[in-house]
mmCIF file of C-alpha atoms and ligand atoms in Angstrom:
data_model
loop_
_atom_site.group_PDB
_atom_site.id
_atom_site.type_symbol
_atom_site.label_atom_id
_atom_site.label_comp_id
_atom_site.label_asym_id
_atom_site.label_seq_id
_atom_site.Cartn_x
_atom_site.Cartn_y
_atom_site.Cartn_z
ATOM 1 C CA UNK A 28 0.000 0.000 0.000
ATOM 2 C CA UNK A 29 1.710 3.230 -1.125
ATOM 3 C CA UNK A 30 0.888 6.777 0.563
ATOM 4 C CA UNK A 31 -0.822 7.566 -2.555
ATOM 5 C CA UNK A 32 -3.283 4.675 -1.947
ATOM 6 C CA UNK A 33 -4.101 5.887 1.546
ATOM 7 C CA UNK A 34 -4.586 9.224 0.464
ATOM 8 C CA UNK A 35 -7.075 8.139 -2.046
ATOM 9 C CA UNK A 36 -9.171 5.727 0.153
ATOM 10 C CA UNK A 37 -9.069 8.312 2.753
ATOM 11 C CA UNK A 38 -10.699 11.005 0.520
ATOM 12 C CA UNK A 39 -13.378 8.535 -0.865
ATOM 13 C CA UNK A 40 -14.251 8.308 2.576
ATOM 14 C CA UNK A 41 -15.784 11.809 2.750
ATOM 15 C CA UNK A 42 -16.491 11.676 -0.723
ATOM 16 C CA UNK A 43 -18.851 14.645 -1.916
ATOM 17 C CA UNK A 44 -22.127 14.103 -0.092
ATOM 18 C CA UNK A 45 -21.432 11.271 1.827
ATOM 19 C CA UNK A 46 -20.124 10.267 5.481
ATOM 20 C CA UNK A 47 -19.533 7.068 7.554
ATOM 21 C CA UNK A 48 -22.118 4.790 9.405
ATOM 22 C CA UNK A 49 -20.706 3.903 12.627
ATOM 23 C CA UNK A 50 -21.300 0.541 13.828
ATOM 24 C CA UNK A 51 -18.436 -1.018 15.497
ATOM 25 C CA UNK A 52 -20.790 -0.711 19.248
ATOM 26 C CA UNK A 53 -18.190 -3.136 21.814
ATOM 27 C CA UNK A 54 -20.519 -6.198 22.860
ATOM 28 C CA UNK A 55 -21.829 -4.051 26.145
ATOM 29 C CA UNK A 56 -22.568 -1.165 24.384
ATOM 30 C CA UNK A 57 -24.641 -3.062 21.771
ATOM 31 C CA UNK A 58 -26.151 -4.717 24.445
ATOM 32 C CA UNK A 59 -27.492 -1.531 25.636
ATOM 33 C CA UNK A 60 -29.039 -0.285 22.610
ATOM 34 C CA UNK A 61 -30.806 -3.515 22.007
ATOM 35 C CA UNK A 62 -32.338 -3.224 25.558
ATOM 36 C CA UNK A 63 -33.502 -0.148 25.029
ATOM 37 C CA UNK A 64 -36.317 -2.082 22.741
ATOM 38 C CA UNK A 65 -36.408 -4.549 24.505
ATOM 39 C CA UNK A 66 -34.275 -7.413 22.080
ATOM 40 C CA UNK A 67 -32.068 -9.433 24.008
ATOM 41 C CA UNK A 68 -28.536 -9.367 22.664
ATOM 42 C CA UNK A 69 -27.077 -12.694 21.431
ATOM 43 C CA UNK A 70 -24.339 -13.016 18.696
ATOM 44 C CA UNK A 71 -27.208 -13.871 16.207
ATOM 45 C CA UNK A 72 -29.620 -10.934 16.886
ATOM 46 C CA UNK A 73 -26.584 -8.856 16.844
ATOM 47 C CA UNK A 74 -25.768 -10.571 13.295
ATOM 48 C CA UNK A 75 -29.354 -9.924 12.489
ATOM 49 C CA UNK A 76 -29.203 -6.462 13.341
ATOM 50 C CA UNK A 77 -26.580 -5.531 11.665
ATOM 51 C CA UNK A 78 -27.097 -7.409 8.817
ATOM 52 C CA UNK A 79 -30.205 -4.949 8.646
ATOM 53 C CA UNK A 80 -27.908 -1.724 8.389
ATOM 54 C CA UNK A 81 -25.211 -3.276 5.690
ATOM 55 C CA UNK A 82 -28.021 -4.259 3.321
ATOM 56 C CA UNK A 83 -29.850 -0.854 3.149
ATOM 57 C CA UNK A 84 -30.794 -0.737 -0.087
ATOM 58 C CA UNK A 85 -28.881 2.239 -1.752
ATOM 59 C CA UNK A 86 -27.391 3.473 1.335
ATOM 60 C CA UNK A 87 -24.383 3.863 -1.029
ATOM 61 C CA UNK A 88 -25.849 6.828 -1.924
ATOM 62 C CA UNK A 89 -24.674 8.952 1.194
ATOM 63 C CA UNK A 90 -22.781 5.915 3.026
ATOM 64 C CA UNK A 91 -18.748 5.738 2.020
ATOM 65 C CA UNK A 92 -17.822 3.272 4.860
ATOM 66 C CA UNK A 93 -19.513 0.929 7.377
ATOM 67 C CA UNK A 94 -17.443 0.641 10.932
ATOM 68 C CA UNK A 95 -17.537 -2.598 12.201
ATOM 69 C CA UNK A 96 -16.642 -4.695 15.428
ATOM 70 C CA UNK A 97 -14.564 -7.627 15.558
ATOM 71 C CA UNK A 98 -17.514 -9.925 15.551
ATOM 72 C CA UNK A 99 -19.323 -8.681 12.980
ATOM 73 C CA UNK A 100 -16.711 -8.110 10.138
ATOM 74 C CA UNK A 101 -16.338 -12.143 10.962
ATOM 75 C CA UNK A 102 -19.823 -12.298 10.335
ATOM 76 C CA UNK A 103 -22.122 -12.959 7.290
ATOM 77 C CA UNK A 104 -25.630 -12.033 5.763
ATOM 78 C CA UNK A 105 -27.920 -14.787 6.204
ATOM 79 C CA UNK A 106 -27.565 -16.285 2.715
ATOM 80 C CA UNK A 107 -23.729 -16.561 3.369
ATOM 81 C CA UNK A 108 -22.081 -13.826 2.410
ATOM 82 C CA UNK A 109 -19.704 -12.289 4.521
ATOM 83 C CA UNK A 110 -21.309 -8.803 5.518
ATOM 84 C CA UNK A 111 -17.677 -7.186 4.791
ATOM 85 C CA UNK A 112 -18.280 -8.404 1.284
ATOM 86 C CA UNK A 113 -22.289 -7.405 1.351
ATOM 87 C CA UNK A 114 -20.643 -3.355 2.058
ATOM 88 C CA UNK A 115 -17.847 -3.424 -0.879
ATOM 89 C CA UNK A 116 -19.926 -4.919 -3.388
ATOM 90 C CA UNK A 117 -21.779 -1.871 -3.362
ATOM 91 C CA UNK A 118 -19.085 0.744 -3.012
ATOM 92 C CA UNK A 119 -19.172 0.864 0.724
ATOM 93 C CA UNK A 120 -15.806 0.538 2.740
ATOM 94 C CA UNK A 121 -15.946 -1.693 5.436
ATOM 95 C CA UNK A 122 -13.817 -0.312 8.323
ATOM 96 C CA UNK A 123 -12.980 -1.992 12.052
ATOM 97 C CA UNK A 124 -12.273 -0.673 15.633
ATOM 98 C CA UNK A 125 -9.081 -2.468 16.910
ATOM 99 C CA UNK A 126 -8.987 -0.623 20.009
ATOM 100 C CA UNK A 127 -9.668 -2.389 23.202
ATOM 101 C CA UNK A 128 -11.732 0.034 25.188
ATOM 102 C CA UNK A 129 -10.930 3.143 27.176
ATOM 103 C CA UNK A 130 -10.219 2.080 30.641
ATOM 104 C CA UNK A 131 -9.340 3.746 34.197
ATOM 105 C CA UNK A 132 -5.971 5.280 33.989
ATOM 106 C CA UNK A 133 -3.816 4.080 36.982
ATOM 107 C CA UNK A 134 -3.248 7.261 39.394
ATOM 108 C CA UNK A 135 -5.898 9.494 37.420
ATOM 109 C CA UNK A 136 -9.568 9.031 39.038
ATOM 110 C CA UNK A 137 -12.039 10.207 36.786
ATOM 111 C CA UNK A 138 -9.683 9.509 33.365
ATOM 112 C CA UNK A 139 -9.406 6.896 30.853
ATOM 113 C CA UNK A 140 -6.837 5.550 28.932
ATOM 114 C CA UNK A 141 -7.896 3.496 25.511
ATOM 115 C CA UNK A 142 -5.929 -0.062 25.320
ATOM 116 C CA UNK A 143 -5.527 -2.130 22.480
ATOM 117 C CA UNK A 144 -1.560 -1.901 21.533
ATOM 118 C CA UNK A 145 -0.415 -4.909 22.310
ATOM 119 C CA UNK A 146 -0.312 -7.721 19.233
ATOM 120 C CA UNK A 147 -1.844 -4.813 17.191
ATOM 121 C CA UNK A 148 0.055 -5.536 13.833
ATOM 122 C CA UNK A 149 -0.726 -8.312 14.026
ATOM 123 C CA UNK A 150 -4.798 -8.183 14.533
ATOM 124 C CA UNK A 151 -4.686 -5.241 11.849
ATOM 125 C CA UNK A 152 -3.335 -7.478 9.270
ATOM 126 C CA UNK A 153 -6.126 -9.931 10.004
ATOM 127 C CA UNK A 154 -8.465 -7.207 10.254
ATOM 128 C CA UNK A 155 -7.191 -6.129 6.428
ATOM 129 C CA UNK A 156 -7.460 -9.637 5.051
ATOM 130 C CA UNK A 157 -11.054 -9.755 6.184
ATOM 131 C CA UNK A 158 -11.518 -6.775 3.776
ATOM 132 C CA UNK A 159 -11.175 -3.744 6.045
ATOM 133 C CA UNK A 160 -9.899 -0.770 4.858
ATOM 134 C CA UNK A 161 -9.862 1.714 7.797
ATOM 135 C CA UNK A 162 -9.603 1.271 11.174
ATOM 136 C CA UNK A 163 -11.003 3.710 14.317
ATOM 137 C CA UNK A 164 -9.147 4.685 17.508
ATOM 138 C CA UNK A 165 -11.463 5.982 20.566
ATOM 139 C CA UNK A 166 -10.013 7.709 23.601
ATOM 140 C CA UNK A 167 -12.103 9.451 25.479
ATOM 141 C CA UNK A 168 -11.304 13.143 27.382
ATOM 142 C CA UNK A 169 -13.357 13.878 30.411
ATOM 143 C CA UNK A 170 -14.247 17.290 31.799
ATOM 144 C CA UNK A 171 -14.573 17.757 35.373
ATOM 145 C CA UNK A 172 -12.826 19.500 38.192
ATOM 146 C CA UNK A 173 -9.486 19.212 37.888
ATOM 147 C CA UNK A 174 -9.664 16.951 34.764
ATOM 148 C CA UNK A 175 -8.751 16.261 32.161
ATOM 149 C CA UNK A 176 -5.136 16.225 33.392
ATOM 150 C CA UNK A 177 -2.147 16.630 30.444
ATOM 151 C CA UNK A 178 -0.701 13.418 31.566
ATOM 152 C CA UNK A 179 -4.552 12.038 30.413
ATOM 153 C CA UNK A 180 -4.355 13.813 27.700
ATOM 154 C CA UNK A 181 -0.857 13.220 26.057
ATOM 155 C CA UNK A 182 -1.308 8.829 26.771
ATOM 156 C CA UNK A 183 -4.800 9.013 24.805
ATOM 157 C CA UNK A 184 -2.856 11.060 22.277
ATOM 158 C CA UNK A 185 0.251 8.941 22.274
ATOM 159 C CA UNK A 186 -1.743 5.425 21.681
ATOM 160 C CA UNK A 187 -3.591 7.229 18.926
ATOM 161 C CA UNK A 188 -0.484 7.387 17.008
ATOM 162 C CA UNK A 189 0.962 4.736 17.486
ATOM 163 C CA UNK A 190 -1.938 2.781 16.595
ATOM 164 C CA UNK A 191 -2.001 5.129 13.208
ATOM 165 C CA UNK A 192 1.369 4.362 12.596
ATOM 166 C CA UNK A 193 0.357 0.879 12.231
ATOM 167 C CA UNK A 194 -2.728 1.410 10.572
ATOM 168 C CA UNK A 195 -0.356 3.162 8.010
ATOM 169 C CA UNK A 196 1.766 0.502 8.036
ATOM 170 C CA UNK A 197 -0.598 -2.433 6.854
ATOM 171 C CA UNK A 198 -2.613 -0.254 4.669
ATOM 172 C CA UNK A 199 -5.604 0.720 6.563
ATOM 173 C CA UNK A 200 -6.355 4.501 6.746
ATOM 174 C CA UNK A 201 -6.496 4.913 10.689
ATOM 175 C CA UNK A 202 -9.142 7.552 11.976
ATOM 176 C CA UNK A 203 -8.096 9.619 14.532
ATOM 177 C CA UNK A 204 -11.064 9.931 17.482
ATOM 178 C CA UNK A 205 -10.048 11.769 20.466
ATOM 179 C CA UNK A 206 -13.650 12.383 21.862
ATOM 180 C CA UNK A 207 -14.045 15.189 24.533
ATOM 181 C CA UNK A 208 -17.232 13.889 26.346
ATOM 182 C CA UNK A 209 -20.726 15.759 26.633
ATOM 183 C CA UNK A 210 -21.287 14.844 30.152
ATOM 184 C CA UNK A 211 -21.138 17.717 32.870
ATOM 185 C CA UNK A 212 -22.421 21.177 33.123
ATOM 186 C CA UNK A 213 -19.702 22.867 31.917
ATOM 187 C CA UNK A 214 -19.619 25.657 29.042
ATOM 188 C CA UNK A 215 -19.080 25.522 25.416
ATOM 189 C CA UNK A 216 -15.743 27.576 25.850
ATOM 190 C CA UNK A 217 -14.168 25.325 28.127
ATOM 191 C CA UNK A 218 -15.171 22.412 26.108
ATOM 192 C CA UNK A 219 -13.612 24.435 23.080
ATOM 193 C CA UNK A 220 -10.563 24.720 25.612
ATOM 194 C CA UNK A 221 -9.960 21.293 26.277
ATOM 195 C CA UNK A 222 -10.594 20.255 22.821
ATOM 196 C CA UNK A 223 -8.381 22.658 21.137
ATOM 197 C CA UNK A 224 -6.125 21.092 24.028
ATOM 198 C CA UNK A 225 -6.346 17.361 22.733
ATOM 199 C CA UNK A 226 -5.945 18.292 19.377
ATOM 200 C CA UNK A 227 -3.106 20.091 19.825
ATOM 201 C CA UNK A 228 -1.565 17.142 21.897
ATOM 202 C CA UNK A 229 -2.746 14.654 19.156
ATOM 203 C CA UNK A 230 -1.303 16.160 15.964
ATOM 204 C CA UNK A 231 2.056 16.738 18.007
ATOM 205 C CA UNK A 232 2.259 12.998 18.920
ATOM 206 C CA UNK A 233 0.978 12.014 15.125
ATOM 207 C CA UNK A 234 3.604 13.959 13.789
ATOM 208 C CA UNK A 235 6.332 12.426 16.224
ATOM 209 C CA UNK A 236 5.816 9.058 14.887
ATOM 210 C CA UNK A 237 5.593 9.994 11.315
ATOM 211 C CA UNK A 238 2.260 9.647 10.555
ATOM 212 C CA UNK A 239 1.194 10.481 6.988
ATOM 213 C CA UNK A 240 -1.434 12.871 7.591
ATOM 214 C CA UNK A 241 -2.868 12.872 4.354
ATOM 215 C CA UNK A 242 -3.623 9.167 4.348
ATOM 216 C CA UNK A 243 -5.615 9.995 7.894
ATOM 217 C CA UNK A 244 -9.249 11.162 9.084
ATOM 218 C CA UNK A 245 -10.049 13.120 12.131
ATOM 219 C CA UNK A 246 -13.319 11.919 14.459
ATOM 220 C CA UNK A 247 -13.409 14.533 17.007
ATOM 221 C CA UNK A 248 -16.344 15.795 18.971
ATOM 222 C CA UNK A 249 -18.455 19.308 18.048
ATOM 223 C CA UNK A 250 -17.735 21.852 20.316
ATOM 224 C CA UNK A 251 -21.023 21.757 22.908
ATOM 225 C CA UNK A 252 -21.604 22.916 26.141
ATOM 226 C CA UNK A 253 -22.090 20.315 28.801
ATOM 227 C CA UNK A 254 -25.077 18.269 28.866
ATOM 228 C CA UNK A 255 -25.868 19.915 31.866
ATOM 229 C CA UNK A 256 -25.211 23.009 31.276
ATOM 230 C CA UNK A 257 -27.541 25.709 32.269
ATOM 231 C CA UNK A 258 -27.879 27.410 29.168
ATOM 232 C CA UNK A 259 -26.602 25.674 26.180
ATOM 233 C CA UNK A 260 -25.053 26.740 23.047
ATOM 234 C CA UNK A 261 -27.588 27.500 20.092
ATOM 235 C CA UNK A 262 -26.558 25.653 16.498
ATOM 236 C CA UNK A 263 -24.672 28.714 14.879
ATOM 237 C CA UNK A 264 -22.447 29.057 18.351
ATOM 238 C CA UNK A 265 -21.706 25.300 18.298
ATOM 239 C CA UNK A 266 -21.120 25.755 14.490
ATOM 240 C CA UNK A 267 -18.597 28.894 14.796
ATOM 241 C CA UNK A 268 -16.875 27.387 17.642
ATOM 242 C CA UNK A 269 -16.220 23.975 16.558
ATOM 243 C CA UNK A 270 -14.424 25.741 13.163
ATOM 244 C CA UNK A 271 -12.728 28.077 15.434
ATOM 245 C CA UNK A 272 -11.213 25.352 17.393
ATOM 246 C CA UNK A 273 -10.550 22.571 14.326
ATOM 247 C CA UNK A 274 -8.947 25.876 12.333
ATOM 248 C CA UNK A 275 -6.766 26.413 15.023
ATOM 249 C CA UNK A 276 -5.185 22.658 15.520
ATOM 250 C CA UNK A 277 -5.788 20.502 12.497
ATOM 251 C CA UNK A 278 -3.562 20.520 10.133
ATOM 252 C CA UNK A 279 -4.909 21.800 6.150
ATOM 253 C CA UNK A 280 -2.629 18.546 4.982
ATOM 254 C CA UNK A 281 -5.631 16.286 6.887
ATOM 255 C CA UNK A 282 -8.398 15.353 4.237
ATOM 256 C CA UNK A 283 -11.647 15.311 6.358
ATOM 257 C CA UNK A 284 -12.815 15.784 9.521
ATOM 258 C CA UNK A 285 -15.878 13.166 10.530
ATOM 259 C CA UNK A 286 -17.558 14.253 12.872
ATOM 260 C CA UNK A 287 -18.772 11.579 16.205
ATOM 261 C CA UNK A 288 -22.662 12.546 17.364
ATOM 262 C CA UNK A 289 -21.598 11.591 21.211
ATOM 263 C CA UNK A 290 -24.836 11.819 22.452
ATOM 264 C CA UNK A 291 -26.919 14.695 20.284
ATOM 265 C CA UNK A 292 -30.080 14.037 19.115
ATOM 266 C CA UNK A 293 -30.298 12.434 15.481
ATOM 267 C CA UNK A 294 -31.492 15.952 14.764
ATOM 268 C CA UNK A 295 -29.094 18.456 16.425
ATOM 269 C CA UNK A 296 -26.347 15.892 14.796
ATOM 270 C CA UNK A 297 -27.592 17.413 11.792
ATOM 271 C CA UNK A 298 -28.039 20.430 12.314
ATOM 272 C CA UNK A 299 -24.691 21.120 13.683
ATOM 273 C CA UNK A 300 -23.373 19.323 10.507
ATOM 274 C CA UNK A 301 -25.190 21.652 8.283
ATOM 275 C CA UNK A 302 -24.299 24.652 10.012
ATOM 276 C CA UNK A 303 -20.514 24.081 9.639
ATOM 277 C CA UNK A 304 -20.834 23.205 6.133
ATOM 278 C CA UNK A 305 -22.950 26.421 5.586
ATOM 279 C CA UNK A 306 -19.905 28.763 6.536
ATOM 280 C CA UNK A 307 -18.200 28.143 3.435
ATOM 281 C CA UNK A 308 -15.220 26.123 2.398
ATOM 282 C CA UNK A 309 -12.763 24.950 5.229
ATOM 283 C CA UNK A 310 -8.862 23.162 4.170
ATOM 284 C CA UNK A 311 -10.791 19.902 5.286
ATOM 285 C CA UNK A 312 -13.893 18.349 4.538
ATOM 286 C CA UNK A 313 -15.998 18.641 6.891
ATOM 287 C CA UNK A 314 -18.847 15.049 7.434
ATOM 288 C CA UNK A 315 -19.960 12.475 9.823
ATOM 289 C CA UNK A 316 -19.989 8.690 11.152
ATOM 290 C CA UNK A 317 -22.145 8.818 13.107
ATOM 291 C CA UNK A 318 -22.970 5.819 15.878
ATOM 292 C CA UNK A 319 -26.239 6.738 17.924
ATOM 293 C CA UNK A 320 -27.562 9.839 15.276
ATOM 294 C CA UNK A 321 -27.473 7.391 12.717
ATOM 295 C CA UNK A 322 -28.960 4.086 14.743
ATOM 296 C CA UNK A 323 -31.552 5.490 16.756
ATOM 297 C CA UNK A 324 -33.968 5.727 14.184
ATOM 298 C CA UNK A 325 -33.611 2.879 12.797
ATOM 299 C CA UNK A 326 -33.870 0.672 16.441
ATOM 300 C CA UNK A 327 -37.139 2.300 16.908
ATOM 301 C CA UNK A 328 -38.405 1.488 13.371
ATOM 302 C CA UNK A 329 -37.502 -2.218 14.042
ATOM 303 C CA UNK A 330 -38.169 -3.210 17.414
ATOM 304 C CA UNK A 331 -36.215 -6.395 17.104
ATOM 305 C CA UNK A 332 -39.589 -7.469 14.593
ATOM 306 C CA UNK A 333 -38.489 -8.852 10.865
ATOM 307 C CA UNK A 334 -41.776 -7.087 9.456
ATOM 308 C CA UNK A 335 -40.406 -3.861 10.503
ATOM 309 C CA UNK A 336 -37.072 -4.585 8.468
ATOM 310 C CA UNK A 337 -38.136 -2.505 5.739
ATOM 311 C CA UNK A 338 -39.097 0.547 7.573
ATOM 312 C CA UNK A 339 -36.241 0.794 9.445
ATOM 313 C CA UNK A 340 -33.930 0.221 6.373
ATOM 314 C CA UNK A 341 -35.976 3.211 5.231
ATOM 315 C CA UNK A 342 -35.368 5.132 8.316
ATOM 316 C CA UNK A 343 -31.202 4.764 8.185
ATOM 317 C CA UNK A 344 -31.830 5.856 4.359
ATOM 318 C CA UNK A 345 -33.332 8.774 4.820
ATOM 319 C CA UNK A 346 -31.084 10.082 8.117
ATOM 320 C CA UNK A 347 -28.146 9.385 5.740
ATOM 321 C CA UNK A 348 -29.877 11.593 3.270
ATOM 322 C CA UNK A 349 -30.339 14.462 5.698
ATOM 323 C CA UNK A 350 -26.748 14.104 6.499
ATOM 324 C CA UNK A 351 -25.773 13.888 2.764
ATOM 325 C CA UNK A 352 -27.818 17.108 2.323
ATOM 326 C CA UNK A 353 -25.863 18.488 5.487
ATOM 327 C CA UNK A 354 -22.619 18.242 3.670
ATOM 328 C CA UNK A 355 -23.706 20.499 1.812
ATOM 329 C CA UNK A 356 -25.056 22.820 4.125
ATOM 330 C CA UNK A 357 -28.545 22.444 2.202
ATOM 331 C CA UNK A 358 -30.600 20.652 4.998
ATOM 332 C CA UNK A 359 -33.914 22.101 6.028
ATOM 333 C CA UNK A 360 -35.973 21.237 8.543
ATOM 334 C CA UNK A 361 -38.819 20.044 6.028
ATOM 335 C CA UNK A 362 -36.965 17.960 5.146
ATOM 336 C CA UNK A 363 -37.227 15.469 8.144
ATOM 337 C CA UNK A 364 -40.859 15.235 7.229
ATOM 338 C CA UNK A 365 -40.033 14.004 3.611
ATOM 339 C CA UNK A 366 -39.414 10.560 5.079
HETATM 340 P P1 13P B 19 -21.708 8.242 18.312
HETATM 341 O O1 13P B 19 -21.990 8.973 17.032
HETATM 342 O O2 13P B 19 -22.891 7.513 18.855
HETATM 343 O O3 13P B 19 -20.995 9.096 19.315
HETATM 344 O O4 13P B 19 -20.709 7.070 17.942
HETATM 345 C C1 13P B 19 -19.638 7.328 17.120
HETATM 346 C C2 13P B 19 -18.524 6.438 17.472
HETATM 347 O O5 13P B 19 -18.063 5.672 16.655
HETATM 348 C C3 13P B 19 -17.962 6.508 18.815
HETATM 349 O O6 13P B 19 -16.744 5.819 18.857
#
């Protein structure tokens, strides 16, 4: 795999008009969502369910790549198929999260650090031979009192590059996710603080171990205020600030930024997304893969039920349309009705 080849499956990844479906959910988060209507989670209605999302008809449309978990890119469609192969036959990347969690950092209550480094080549190159062709790093920056810490900070970034110097190194384009978390009351400029913070930390430890950046995506968070903030940021605040702070530490050499939803509503996901866009041309494309934004609609439409399979196909159609549109900055609110 040359540089040139990473460069050019990175940029097909936020191809004009279209962004990433994020569905590489560990086995307990899944396990959540699926409880949240009420299906129990075993490896089959997991297989069923996301069997569901990969064949969307014409999701290809507005869908460049598919993130997967380890189970399911080992998985296949019910007639066989593997459901890595049901995603490229149509155009669709399939991409896999190697990482191994975010766990407590030793020394650092209230911080996480993501594991996953050890025997990494190695699970990579299987991960590649399975038909992956990106990979997705999540470490996770808390804000609280006294947190996040820089020796939180600088790990998370650290382990990000190392694991996309190996990503590099077996061909997969690695995306970059350092997500500053929603949770807390605090305000949108201290969020745009700590997340001009981590990025800063991040593209100084990518460029240390030689990362190409070109052949790289960023997944960072919009710049909110806390969940539980008293009064939150409207959509052209988030919008401004989130350029501001991206402007300021991501590199122009980076193709796209792709954005994570981290908790917004399916709706404010797009919203945000649109409102970026709408500000005119950044060095970077600016698009999504989304997880929940994406997903929640289409759980609701299906219940765990296999009449409902259509609808909610329908559902994850249509949000990826809005999201398309968003790209563009052309979403309206009538739009959601069009469904
Ligand atoms: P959300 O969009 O639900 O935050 O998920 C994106 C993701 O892949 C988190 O790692």
């Amino acid at each position: 795999m040359t540089k040139h080849e990473l460069e050019s499956t990175a940029q097909a990844l936020v191809a004009e008009g279209k962004g990433i479906l994020a569905a590489d959910e560990s086995t307990g988060t899944i396990t959540k969502r699926l409880a949240s209507i009420n299906v129990e989670s075993t490896e089959e209605t997991r297989r069923t369910y996301r069997e569901l999302l990969c064949t969307t008809p014409d999701m290809e449309e507005f869908i460049s790549g598919v993130i997967l978990f380890d189970e399911t890119i080992r998985q296949a469609a019910q007639d066989g198929t593997p459901l890595s192969e049901v995603l490229s036959s149509k155009g669709v990347m399939p991409g896999i999260k190697p990482d191994k969690g975010a766990k407590p950092m030793a020394g650092f209550p209230g911080e996480r650090v993501t594991e996953g480094l050890d025997g990494l080549r190695d699970r990579l190159t299987e991960y590649r031979d399975l038909g992956a062709r990106f990979g997705k790093w999540r470490a996770v920056i808390a804000i609280g009192e006294g947190i996040p810490t820089r020796a939180c900070i600088d790990a998370n970034a650290h382990a990000l590059a190392r694991y996309a110097a190996l990503c590099q190194e077996v061909g997969l384009v690695p995306i970059v996710e350092p997500e500053v978390l929603l949770d807390g009351d605090h305000t949108i400029e201290r969020c745009a603080e700590v997340t001009e913070a981590t990025l800063r930390s991040v593209y100084a430890a990518l460029f240390e171990h030689r990362v190409v950046l070109e052949g790289t995506l960023l997944k960072p968070n919009m710049v909110l205020s806390g969940k539980d903030c008293s009064e939150r940021a409207g959509v052209e605040e988030v919008a401004e600030a989130t350029v501001r702070t991206l402007r300021r530490a991501v590199p122009a050499a980076v193709p796209g930024i792709v954005f994570l939803s981290g908790g917004q509503s399916p709706v404010e996901a797009t919203e945000h997304l649109n409102a970026m866009n709408a500000m005119g041309d950044q060095p970077w494309e600016l698009s999504f893969s989304y997880g929940r934004a994406l997903q929640q609609p289409v759980l609701k439409a299906w219940l765990g039920d296999t009449g409902n399979v259509v609808e909610a196909q329908k559902a994850l159609y249509h949000r990826a349309k809005l999201n398309g549109a968003a790209r563009y900055g052309e979403y309206t609110k009538e739009m959601e009705e069009a469904a």
